[in-house]
Amino acid sequence: MGDRGLSFSKLKLLQAGVGITSLRQVRGFVTASLLAVGPDRHVLALAAFLAFISATLQTLLLFVVAMVALALSSSQAPSTLISLWFSEVPVTVNQLVIVSAVLVTLVLLLSVPLARMQGWLASRAVGRARQSVIDAFVHTAHDYRMRQREGFLQQLIGEYCQHVAATVQNFTSFCVAGATLLVLLVFPLIISPKIAVVLFMAVCCCFVLIGPLAEVVRQDAMRRSEVNRGVSGQSAQLARLADEISSFNVGGPVARDINRRVDDAAKVLAQVSFTDALLPPLYQFGTLAIVILFVGILLVVDPGRHPNLAALALLMFRLIGYGRQLLGAIQNGSKAAPYVERIRDEVAGMRLHARPLGTVRQVSFQGVVARDVCFAFPSGKQVLAGVSVTIDRGKAIGIIGASGEGKSTLASVIAGVRQPTSGVLTSGGVPLSGIAPESWSRMVAIVPQDTKLIAASVADNIRFYRSLYSADDVVAAARAAHIHEEIMALPKGYDTRIGPGGRGFSGGQRQRLVIARALIGEPEFLILDEPSSALDRKSEALVSETLAALKGKTTIMIVTHRPATLGICDEVWRLDGGTLKRVSVDEHVA
């Protein structure tokens, strides 16, 4: 038991020396990398094969160049012997030069497809990851999306997917370095096993001694990243609270607080810069000293002529470089690999909570009947408690109530955006949950309270990814929403590009653009959630004109507290305590 424990301790010491935390770390890195590479594993295998061929050619090239240098620097005839442990091969210097030129050409030719495959693998992995996240997200149930943290989707698509790229890049580097190391380990044994064993011992000592240096670099990089995140976070807070800072006149204390973090970041940067500048010569000349030491030991133990010693020593230096590349790929890839699995788990969670898809397609809108509909948030708070209402085809009804009573929730449940906790919603006797989404979306449109525009042209904002609608359809919808004239006054009319969030457009214009978006499909049922809550009098009057023109042609449900909007309603219902109660229309319009 004691011997086993001692062996395990030695293994842990060796792992720490070369900068690898555990074999489980390597296994996790490889597993996550293969998961990210996915169906492109055959390309990865081809890249590794090309790397093996390239490494073989490069190793031969180094050996031949060393032989040429030795032959030209000696006083021997222009011919030399390549001494192998089993035989000697006579060649001329001219022949070695020709072989060198051929090898250089082949290595250069192989480097192009190898580099292209490495970049292609990383880009494909990121593309697949982002596509899987987006596809899962757009089909996820509303309630599951609302449970996620703020910025959840942006973080997955941005930061996490960048780590996918880093994982694949490090893994391809790992495969290339591994293939090269395999050649560098085998080739010296063919030339001279005795010298190869001595130089391998020198290489092992190099890895054990330079491992702590790699750990220093890693820790410094982590400190720098942490300090920089702190400065960035404070800067973002400064930009977000600039007005408050000005109003409370606390600019001085805020600046001093941030400057302290800036000073800390500068100190860390100075330390990291010192380490970065010092480590390369330590690494280069430290490994050189170790190799020289072992060469000296070889000459003491086995004095005499060793014709291949220079070439093999050169190969050992190359082996050390690729060894550090291999370990660096494992270290960096292991830090990025958990994000690959996190994306997989998040996508699986979204798919598990995908919104239910009905299958009934041949259905006509016959109004909506709600019976004992309840809805509760995941926190347990219930906002709808047995709502029952009939919305007849062609009628206009208004929903009123105090803030926070669940009016918007009711609108989204009836629109099919949210699923009720219990109860049933039907149209023409068919449960809404059984109607195919594409069929229901052609009949029903909702104008949410929070109007959102996309960074695209005005026409594309109205069309909203529905390519089946023509330019004439866009114009007709804009006219119906009383926004056409204002669009035509823009520099490029319907081709005018709208900035993120609808910058450059007033609240009334944004509201009417979203109404046009809803009207372009000529819906049979239009749901409007507070359509005039933030409008000026002119915009409110234009929205009222739009609704008046739709009355009798389209079933309308309006969530509002504005009497002017309630004027077109045939019925008004108050949401109170989670239930609907019918009230007098005249009382609330007056």
Steps between C-alpha positions, in 0.01 A plus 500: 500500500791731586670438163177571318457826689857597423450431130184708501686786669774482239238510223336808655843664533579429136162636391556817701847532354382500140200720581218243468257484789382141447446232244129569541573853377653359180213257454244778548684717250506224238134407558377859476715563192362198317150613597567846353658359182197273457442376144829649379715242674611358167646843415676502837645157426618619160661807661683276748617276214628800303669628815671162541626510141610864538679421827681209334615723217604779739698255714679364195565856387662597830715190497611555139575870559713405801689246286560761229630750758737244649627390158563854380672603822741204497812447290368175358424432134162619369344174609387380839352204678162496668564265789209294621533257785461211258685633193670796330363673189751685274359816340642817347441853625330587171257215547421621854435853371260369235319289759475807728341706223247226425414464870452877544267509200291210629473650850383833358244328277361303795481805729224664291233225522601427861446862606176520303362187667589630847314827439209320333453263795482787751260708290274202435489413870402855596238514224341173612499607864335833423245342268404240760459770767290726276284215370431373851433848638242606241300183566522521880192565710460859615500415871829310475663794321376739768663288770844547348736768621532834320729476199471119496472467122764764426744326733443161338538629145786736581731399784418130517524440126833683490621244751382229260730649237786510751438136592511381140801717417691362797395146416618526140824646633514207743455249216757671277754524784430139598561375147822701482618371836439143390735550207759680713495216751539224242750655260795537744464135597556405136812717477667416832312337787780569749513874434120516477455354848740755650328790327155371600612511863607861448160583350317341795704712741415808298127434527516440874702816564310736268158379618492749792582779255192411299293511819634849577391617155155347548448660842615840372260476207213418736586797726518733202165376369335541841632853555405607147147366549474711814608816317262425211212441742564827681525684168168355384342605828645849458342532154167364623478728806657813350187712552454383860868565575461851364177572688646383835833676426707193588728508196813538716443192723394293200813599307722421800338158541548411134853642496594267786396208282692648208813520718454137605465400136817692414697318772377162380581594140854598606549163670357310204714696255809424710415129503425495129834667425702279735355157428602461132878535566469286815319234303730516197836509678387284791409215267824558309698469823324174588566350156867607519525340843371167373722518192796552733394197701480298177853603398634406842327163508561417132793707368565500132340614179123544478430619144121538542509679834451851355204399285331310782555785745329731251207258483482493880467878511216468256345225710506727807323773306224270380473350846427843645249556219330173590482585870388856423218366283390273785512778758320759288259250351410361843394848615277544196364143480236532779320761292442242226318275744315797648365592157395139445316495835332837440384395154368172643310696767344731242396208281353323802288810565403565138158653459237244404419491131150422386429303185157626387548712187159507334328737739314831468482768766170489686578726791661390825341335802692488831377270776651509851839612370766529769859612476777507758860606465779253585547691827151382599326836466159447340371783279206330326258302714217347302454750218198428282405716204359466149641722226257479211621528143490861375457652847730749672556453872703702748690365800567743785640464849756630742869476426641158583167318481615286203342672200808451283527140617140439398568650156804279446312187615211569259751574223664163561834650607467354851340172597238509777573310820153350483171555322430491128492744209315406182412647162209336318519214752868428423744548792754770418778266616401259223517755217824505301699819574521598134121481469433695820756771417326563165173570682626680812738792552604672821636851550696487827524787744877515462548575131822353360653577164784315331815653349379489139309708248153636570353252250680208666372609840144484372558176310684350802671199340186402307630502145165403349375858533568733205591868497135582426396303811747703708363829369139390556578407860676833558200689359266305727717593799509869389879507475546501120538876458761523773696212347499667159644813664808305609823537293460160332134433566435134575868421443607727787693295751383503861770494766504257794198552723336732249729797558386806307130410521253640751297276727190557289682410179642183652155402626339548160781311324432204730128530429580494127710187565193338657262613226708388200361147526141630523439310826154391599577561867707802611621531860641835614671537837486866611520631142488867603659505845805706395358691203447868445154624405567491125631141505220389729243647262662320204500168687132553587427562130673173412298305755175665392568397139562140613188472716251251360757354260743368759447361847678739736617466859644815659683506831489866600411760757443786254130596456561616141611152399212329682256698289495239222439207737177302503583357842730602784631254759689577820773265618491498877646239731584273209145482363304698238189699577293673235444873554308776323659637183347847543633531853863467387474691174351806665 
